Tab-separated table of C-alpha atoms in Angstrom:
chain	number	residue	atom	x	y	z
Z	1	MET	CA	-23.371	-15.195	-5.086
Z	2	GLY	CA	-26.320	-15.997	-7.298
Z	3	GLN	CA	-27.948	-12.617	-6.705
Z	4	PHE	CA	-24.674	-10.851	-7.382
Z	5	ARG	CA	-24.435	-12.662	-10.696
Z	6	ALA	CA	-28.033	-11.945	-11.611
Z	7	SER	CA	-27.413	-8.204	-11.522
Z	8	GLY	CA	-24.839	-8.491	-14.292
Z	9	PRO	CA	-27.133	-8.200	-17.335
Z	10	ALA	CA	-27.890	-4.585	-16.516
Z	11	CYS	CA	-24.279	-3.832	-17.284
Z	12	SER	CA	-23.270	-6.420	-19.815
Z	13	GLY	CA	-26.557	-6.478	-21.669
Z	14	GLY	CA	-26.571	-10.221	-22.150
Z	15	GLY	CA	-26.007	-11.915	-18.821
Z	16	PRO	CA	-23.002	-14.007	-17.909
Z	17	MET	CA	-20.681	-15.087	-20.697
Z	18	SER	CA	-21.341	-18.317	-22.524
Z	19	LEU	CA	-19.000	-21.278	-22.261
Z	20	PRO	CA	-17.304	-20.704	-25.664
Z	21	VAL	CA	-16.621	-17.068	-24.775
Z	22	LEU	CA	-15.255	-18.133	-21.384
Z	23	LEU	CA	-12.966	-20.718	-22.979
Z	24	ALA	CA	-11.757	-18.193	-25.540
Z	25	LEU	CA	-11.052	-15.642	-22.835
Z	26	MET	CA	-9.161	-18.093	-20.638
Z	27	SER	CA	-7.187	-19.381	-23.621
Z	28	GLY	CA	-6.201	-15.841	-24.496
Z	29	LEU	CA	-5.065	-15.207	-20.940
Z	30	LEU	CA	-2.989	-18.395	-20.867
Z	31	VAL	CA	-1.357	-17.612	-24.200
Z	32	GLY	CA	-0.667	-14.021	-23.155
Z	33	GLY	CA	0.722	-15.152	-19.822
Z	34	GLY	CA	2.948	-17.700	-21.523
Z	35	LEU	CA	4.322	-15.053	-23.872
Z	36	LEU	CA	4.921	-12.758	-20.921
Z	37	LEU	CA	6.881	-15.461	-19.096
Z	38	VAL	CA	8.940	-16.143	-22.234
Z	39	VAL	CA	9.840	-12.456	-22.532
Z	40	VAL	CA	10.736	-12.223	-18.850
Z	41	ALA	CA	12.876	-15.354	-19.035
Z	42	TRP	CA	14.636	-14.010	-22.131
Z	43	ARG	CA	15.373	-10.655	-20.489
Z	44	GLY	CA	16.381	-12.230	-17.182
Z	45	THR	CA	19.927	-13.028	-18.378
Z	46	PRO	CA	21.783	-9.845	-19.355
Z	47	VAL	CA	24.325	-10.286	-22.134
Z	48	GLY	CA	27.878	-10.072	-20.890
Z	49	HIS	CA	27.103	-10.786	-17.249
Z	50	SER	CA	25.622	-13.998	-15.951
Z	51	ALA	CA	25.579	-15.558	-19.409
Z	52	THR	CA	29.353	-16.104	-19.326
Z	53	PRO	CA	31.449	-17.849	-16.681
Z	54	SER	CA	34.053	-15.054	-16.785
Z	55	SER	CA	31.486	-12.521	-15.584
Z	56	PRO	CA	29.636	-14.148	-12.663
Z	57	ARG	CA	26.695	-12.202	-11.281
Z	58	PRO	CA	23.859	-13.069	-8.899
Z	59	ALA	CA	20.713	-14.131	-10.728
Z	60	ARG	CA	17.955	-11.499	-10.803
Z	61	GLY	CA	15.444	-13.315	-12.968
Z	62	SER	CA	13.486	-14.836	-10.092
Z	63	ARG	CA	11.999	-11.467	-9.126
Z	64	ARG	CA	10.864	-10.836	-12.689
Z	65	GLU	CA	9.389	-14.322	-12.867
Z	66	ARG	CA	7.415	-13.753	-9.671
Z	67	ARG	CA	6.061	-10.485	-11.019
Z	68	ALA	CA	5.080	-12.125	-14.277
Z	69	GLY	CA	3.374	-14.986	-12.453
Z	70	ARG	CA	1.496	-12.550	-10.237
Z	71	ALA	CA	0.375	-10.585	-13.300
Z	72	VAL	CA	-0.955	-13.728	-14.958
Z	73	LEU	CA	-2.817	-14.777	-11.801
Z	74	ALA	CA	-4.255	-11.280	-11.385
Z	75	LEU	CA	-5.520	-11.220	-14.960
Z	76	ALA	CA	-6.969	-14.712	-14.635
Z	77	GLY	CA	-8.712	-13.831	-11.365
Z	78	GLY	CA	-10.113	-10.638	-12.842
Z	79	ALA	CA	-11.377	-12.432	-15.927
Z	80	LEU	CA	-12.987	-15.167	-13.815
Z	81	THR	CA	-14.679	-12.551	-11.621
Z	82	TRP	CA	-15.980	-10.780	-14.717
Z	83	VAL	CA	-17.363	-14.040	-16.090
Z	84	LEU	CA	-19.058	-15.083	-12.842
Z	85	SER	CA	-20.524	-11.674	-12.010
Z	86	GLY	CA	-21.065	-10.157	-15.432
Z	87	TRP	CA	-19.519	-6.917	-14.128
Z	88	PRO	CA	-16.456	-5.551	-15.984
Z	89	ALA	CA	-15.768	-3.244	-13.024
Z	90	ALA	CA	-15.595	-6.217	-10.653
Z	91	GLY	CA	-13.059	-7.928	-12.900
Z	92	LEU	CA	-10.950	-4.759	-13.036
Z	93	ILE	CA	-11.060	-4.302	-9.270
Z	94	VAL	CA	-10.074	-7.912	-8.586
Z	95	THR	CA	-7.191	-7.624	-11.058
Z	96	LEU	CA	-5.897	-4.460	-9.393
Z	97	ALA	CA	-6.310	-5.952	-5.913
Z	98	ALA	CA	-4.509	-9.189	-6.817
Z	99	TRP	CA	-1.631	-7.202	-8.314
Z	100	GLY	CA	-1.396	-4.292	-5.889
Z	101	LEU	CA	-2.080	-5.761	-2.464
Z	102	PRO	CA	1.124	-7.865	-2.358
Z	103	VAL	CA	3.078	-4.720	-3.238
Z	104	LEU	CA	1.354	-2.788	-0.455
Z	105	PHE	CA	1.792	-5.515	2.144
Z	106	ALA	CA	5.421	-6.222	1.200
Z	107	THR	CA	6.661	-2.664	1.795
Z	108	SER	CA	7.821	-3.341	5.355
Z	109	ARG	CA	9.412	-6.631	4.358
Z	110	ARG	CA	11.375	-5.006	1.536
Z	111	ALA	CA	12.550	-2.203	3.798
Z	112	ALA	CA	13.692	-4.749	6.380
Z	113	ALA	CA	15.508	-6.731	3.682
Z	114	ALA	CA	17.357	-3.596	2.545
Z	115	ILE	CA	18.446	-2.901	6.126
Z	116	ASP	CA	19.576	-6.510	6.534
Z	117	ARG	CA	21.745	-6.131	3.429
Z	118	VAL	CA	23.463	-3.041	4.835
Z	119	GLU	CA	23.962	-4.863	8.123
Z	120	GLY	CA	25.433	-7.773	6.168
Z	121	VAL	CA	27.879	-5.400	4.468
Z	122	GLU	CA	28.876	-4.031	7.881
Z	123	ASP	CA	29.474	-7.546	9.245
Z	124	TRP	CA	31.495	-8.568	6.187
Z	125	VAL	CA	33.645	-5.417	6.367
Z	126	ARG	CA	34.551	-6.260	9.966
Z	127	ARG	CA	35.580	-9.769	8.956
Z	128	LEU	CA	37.588	-8.345	6.077
Z	129	SER	CA	39.303	-5.933	8.459
Z	130	ASP	CA	40.229	-8.777	10.813
Z	131	VAL	CA	41.789	-10.734	7.950
Z	132	LEU	CA	43.721	-7.748	6.593
Z	133	ILE	CA	45.414	-7.261	9.957
Z	134	VAL	CA	47.363	-10.452	9.254
Z	135	GLY	CA	49.027	-8.691	6.326
Z	136	ILE	CA	47.644	-10.495	3.269
Z	137	GLY	CA	46.525	-8.632	0.150
Z	138	LEU	CA	43.032	-7.300	-0.405
Z	139	GLY	CA	42.168	-9.752	-3.182
Z	140	GLN	CA	43.249	-12.725	-1.100
Z	141	ALA	CA	41.349	-11.363	1.911
Z	142	ILE	CA	38.163	-11.193	-0.166
Z	143	LEU	CA	38.626	-14.803	-1.259
Z	144	VAL	CA	39.176	-15.885	2.348
Z	145	THR	CA	36.083	-14.132	3.724
Z	146	ALA	CA	33.727	-15.017	0.857
Z	147	PRO	CA	32.664	-18.458	2.177
Z	148	SER	CA	31.657	-16.972	5.557
Z	149	ALA	CA	29.894	-13.869	4.213
Z	150	PRO	CA	26.567	-13.004	5.911
Z	151	ALA	CA	23.500	-14.553	4.284
Z	152	PRO	CA	21.896	-11.282	3.015
Z	153	ILE	CA	24.924	-10.567	0.797
Z	154	ALA	CA	26.346	-14.070	0.397
Z	155	GLU	CA	25.560	-14.212	-3.343
Z	156	GLU	CA	27.088	-10.807	-4.032
Z	157	VAL	CA	30.297	-11.567	-2.104
Z	158	ALA	CA	30.538	-14.970	-3.800
Z	159	ALA	CA	30.221	-13.244	-7.178
Z	160	LEU	CA	32.924	-10.760	-6.140
Z	161	ALA	CA	35.277	-13.595	-5.214
Z	162	ALA	CA	34.467	-15.412	-8.447
Z	163	ARG	CA	35.314	-12.329	-10.495
Z	164	ILE	CA	38.645	-11.972	-8.727
Z	165	SER	CA	39.351	-15.664	-9.301
Z	166	ALA	CA	38.466	-15.142	-12.971
Z	167	ARG	CA	41.297	-12.563	-13.150
Z	168	TRP	CA	39.181	-9.443	-13.116
Z	169	SER	CA	41.054	-6.433	-11.803
Z	170	THR	CA	40.157	-5.844	-8.157
Z	171	GLU	CA	38.751	-2.397	-8.935
Z	172	ASP	CA	36.431	-3.685	-11.669
Z	173	ALA	CA	35.292	-6.531	-9.413
Z	174	LEU	CA	34.529	-4.107	-6.573
Z	175	ARG	CA	32.592	-1.785	-8.877
Z	176	ALA	CA	30.537	-4.748	-10.073
Z	177	PHE	CA	30.000	-5.738	-6.436
Z	178	ALA	CA	28.651	-2.246	-5.700
Z	179	ASP	CA	26.285	-2.587	-8.665
Z	180	ASP	CA	25.060	-5.934	-7.340
Z	181	ILE	CA	24.249	-4.480	-3.908
Z	182	GLY	CA	22.803	-1.283	-5.392
Z	183	ASP	CA	23.005	0.749	-2.177
Z	184	ALA	CA	24.826	3.997	-1.379
Z	185	ASP	CA	26.317	2.507	1.797
Z	186	ALA	CA	27.765	-0.399	-0.178
Z	187	ASP	CA	29.256	2.157	-2.562
Z	188	LEU	CA	31.144	3.679	0.380
Z	189	VAL	CA	32.633	0.290	1.199
Z	190	ALA	CA	33.551	-0.416	-2.425
Z	191	ALA	CA	35.116	3.047	-2.805
Z	192	ALA	CA	37.173	2.562	0.355
Z	193	LEU	CA	38.407	-0.821	-0.865
Z	194	ILE	CA	39.219	0.620	-4.293
Z	195	LEU	CA	41.305	3.387	-2.695
Z	196	ALA	CA	43.012	0.817	-0.475
Z	197	GLN	CA	43.856	-1.278	-3.550
Z	198	ARG	CA	45.273	1.720	-5.395
Z	199	ARG	CA	47.423	3.100	-2.573
Z	200	LYS	CA	48.365	-0.174	-0.867
Z	201	GLY	CA	49.339	1.685	2.285
Z	202	PRO	CA	49.014	0.845	5.987
Z	203	GLY	CA	45.942	1.562	8.033
Z	204	VAL	CA	43.431	-0.188	5.755
Z	205	ALA	CA	42.142	-2.434	8.535
Z	206	ALA	CA	41.640	0.511	10.879
Z	207	ALA	CA	39.820	2.481	8.168
Z	208	LEU	CA	37.520	-0.455	7.458
Z	209	THR	CA	36.757	-0.841	11.169
Z	210	ALA	CA	35.790	2.831	11.388
Z	211	LEU	CA	33.620	2.424	8.275
Z	212	ALA	CA	31.940	-0.629	9.832
Z	213	ASP	CA	31.173	1.417	12.954
Z	214	ALA	CA	29.544	4.098	10.779
Z	215	LEU	CA	27.487	1.448	8.983
Z	216	ALA	CA	26.350	0.025	12.330
Z	217	GLU	CA	25.053	3.474	13.319
Z	218	GLU	CA	23.307	3.772	9.943
Z	219	VAL	CA	21.615	0.399	10.448
Z	220	ALA	CA	20.433	1.361	13.940
Z	221	MET	CA	19.019	4.648	12.635
Z	222	ARG	CA	17.206	2.910	9.765
Z	223	ARG	CA	15.652	0.379	12.112
Z	224	ARG	CA	14.313	3.147	14.348
Z	225	VAL	CA	12.810	4.939	11.350
Z	226	GLU	CA	11.216	1.758	10.009
Z	227	ALA	CA	9.740	0.993	13.434
Z	228	GLU	CA	7.901	4.339	13.307
Z	229	ARG	CA	6.792	3.831	9.718
Z	230	ALA	CA	5.434	0.381	10.512
Z	231	LYS	CA	2.524	1.940	12.450
Z	232	PRO	CA	0.802	3.742	9.522
Z	233	ARG	CA	1.515	0.755	7.288
Z	234	ALA	CA	-0.267	-1.552	9.732
Z	235	THR	CA	-3.201	0.865	9.857
Z	236	ALA	CA	-3.410	0.960	6.051
Z	237	ARG	CA	-3.363	-2.838	5.872
Z	238	ALA	CA	-6.115	-3.120	8.492
Z	239	VAL	CA	-8.339	-0.571	6.721
Z	240	THR	CA	-7.790	-2.320	3.382
Z	241	LEU	CA	-8.632	-5.779	4.737
Z	242	ILE	CA	-11.736	-4.491	6.518
Z	243	THR	CA	-12.911	-2.749	3.335
Z	244	LEU	CA	-12.367	-5.881	1.267
Z	245	GLY	CA	-14.241	-7.937	3.852
Z	246	VAL	CA	-17.227	-5.581	3.745
Z	247	VAL	CA	-17.273	-5.676	-0.053
Z	248	ALA	CA	-17.015	-9.481	-0.074
Z	249	VAL	CA	-19.913	-9.838	2.351
Z	250	GLY	CA	-21.913	-7.283	0.386
Z	251	ALA	CA	-21.306	-9.224	-2.816
Z	252	LEU	CA	-23.338	-12.069	-1.329
Z	253	ASN	CA	-26.276	-9.732	-0.887
Z	254	GLY	CA	-27.701	-8.621	-4.217
Z	255	SER	CA	-29.533	-5.612	-2.785
Z	256	TYR	CA	-26.342	-4.186	-1.249
Z	257	LEU	CA	-24.540	-3.834	-4.613
Z	258	GLN	CA	-27.648	-3.383	-6.747
Z	259	PRO	CA	-27.061	0.380	-7.269
Z	260	TYR	CA	-23.764	-0.466	-9.009
Z	261	ALA	CA	-25.385	-2.809	-11.550
Z	262	THR	CA	-26.049	-0.052	-14.103
Z	263	PRO	CA	-23.369	1.303	-16.456
Z	264	LEU	CA	-23.292	4.547	-14.464
Z	265	GLY	CA	-22.969	2.553	-11.254
Z	266	GLN	CA	-20.041	0.657	-12.737
Z	267	LEU	CA	-18.279	3.945	-13.512
Z	268	VAL	CA	-18.934	5.179	-9.978
Z	269	LEU	CA	-17.583	1.916	-8.557
Z	270	VAL	CA	-14.399	2.225	-10.612
Z	271	GLY	CA	-14.029	5.867	-9.566
Z	272	VAL	CA	-14.417	5.106	-5.861
Z	273	THR	CA	-11.933	2.257	-6.163
Z	274	GLY	CA	-9.499	4.514	-7.994
Z	275	VAL	CA	-9.634	7.107	-5.210
Z	276	PHE	CA	-9.104	4.403	-2.580
Z	277	VAL	CA	-6.125	2.953	-4.475
Z	278	ALA	CA	-4.634	6.421	-4.968
Z	279	ALA	CA	-4.873	7.076	-1.222
Z	280	LEU	CA	-3.113	3.797	-0.457
Z	281	ALA	CA	-0.408	4.527	-3.033
Z	282	TRP	CA	0.095	7.995	-1.560
Z	283	MET	CA	0.438	6.606	1.949
Z	284	ARG	CA	2.892	3.986	0.723
Z	285	THR	CA	4.970	6.667	-0.993
Z	286	MET	CA	5.149	8.707	2.209
Z	287	THR	CA	6.394	5.707	4.195
Z	288	LEU	CA	9.092	4.696	1.725
Z	289	THR	CA	12.722	5.506	2.425
Z	290	SER	CA	14.080	7.926	-0.135
Z	291	THR	CA	16.842	6.377	-2.214
Z	292	ARG	CA	20.128	8.163	-1.839
Z	293	ARG	CA	22.176	8.820	-4.919
Z	294	ARG	CA	24.869	6.236	-5.447
Z	295	LEU	CA	28.551	7.156	-5.574
Z	296	LEU	CA	29.704	4.401	-7.934
Z	297	VAL	CA	27.762	3.817	-11.118
Z	298	SER	CA	29.579	1.498	-13.502
Z	299	SER	CA	28.901	1.288	-17.210
Z	300	PRO	CA	27.975	-2.196	-18.548
Z	301	ARG	CA	30.998	-4.382	-19.124
Z	302	THR	CA	31.177	-7.290	-21.522
Z	303	VAL	CA	34.898	-8.063	-21.192
Z	304	PRO	CA	36.552	-7.849	-17.763
Z	305	ALA	CA	39.906	-6.167	-17.426
Z	306	SER	CA	42.637	-8.643	-16.551
Z	307	SER	CA	44.750	-7.941	-13.508
C-alpha cells in the first residue's frame, strides 16, 4: 500500500493530504451526510398519510434512510481512499463501487421480493374468498383476514383494515391498498373488490377464486423467467468480483498501477471504469422485468371519505 500511496504526488502535485485537510474533508462529509439524513427523515412522512391516525399507511422511510446511509458511507470511503492514495480517480471509483455494487447485487433479491408480494396477494385473496362464502360483507371479511395475511403484504393488509376501521369508504381504502402494493396484479384484485363492493351481487367468492388461480399462474411464470435471468446476473457478479480482486491486488504493487499515476492516466482510469460500469448497468437493465402500467392510480388524499 505504501508504493500505491507514493505514486500519488504525480497526480495531486503535493503528496497525500495533510492532517488538517483530512479533518476538514471528513468534517464536511459528516455534516453533509447529517443534512442528507435530516432531509430524508423529513420527506419520509408524507403529509396526509402516515402522519395522521385516520390515514394509516405502511412506513416507507426505512428504504430512504438506507439509501442515505449508503451514500454517506460511499462518500466517506471514497474520500478516505483519495486521502490514502493521493489519487482523485481512486476515490471516485471507490465511491461509485460502494454505491453501485449493492444495487447490482440486489437485483435478484428485489425481483424475488416482488414475486413474493404477488404470491402473498394470491394467498390473501383465497383466504378472503373462503371467508366471503360464509355470507359476511366485504369490509368485515377484510377485517377478519387481516391478522392472518401473508408476511410479504401483512403491513399493507393491516393498513387496509385500519382504514376501514377508521371509517374510510371501502373503495377509497382499496385504492389506497393498491397504491401501497404498487403492482398491476394487485390493481386487478383491488378493482375486482371495488366492483364487488359496488354491485353487492352473488358470485364474488367464485370470482376471487378464479382471480387467485390466475395470479398463481402469473407467479409461476415470473419465477421461471427470474430463474433464467439469474444466470447472466451471476456471471456479471463473478466478473465484477474478479475484476475488483485483480485491482485490489494490483494496488499493492506500485509498478502495476504506475502508468495511471499521471493526470492523463487518471483520466484513462476513469474512462475505463466508466465503460465497465456502463456495461454492468446495461446488463442489469436487460435482466430487469418491465413494469406493467397500473390500472388504478389514485390521486393523493388528505381527508378520507366516510362510509
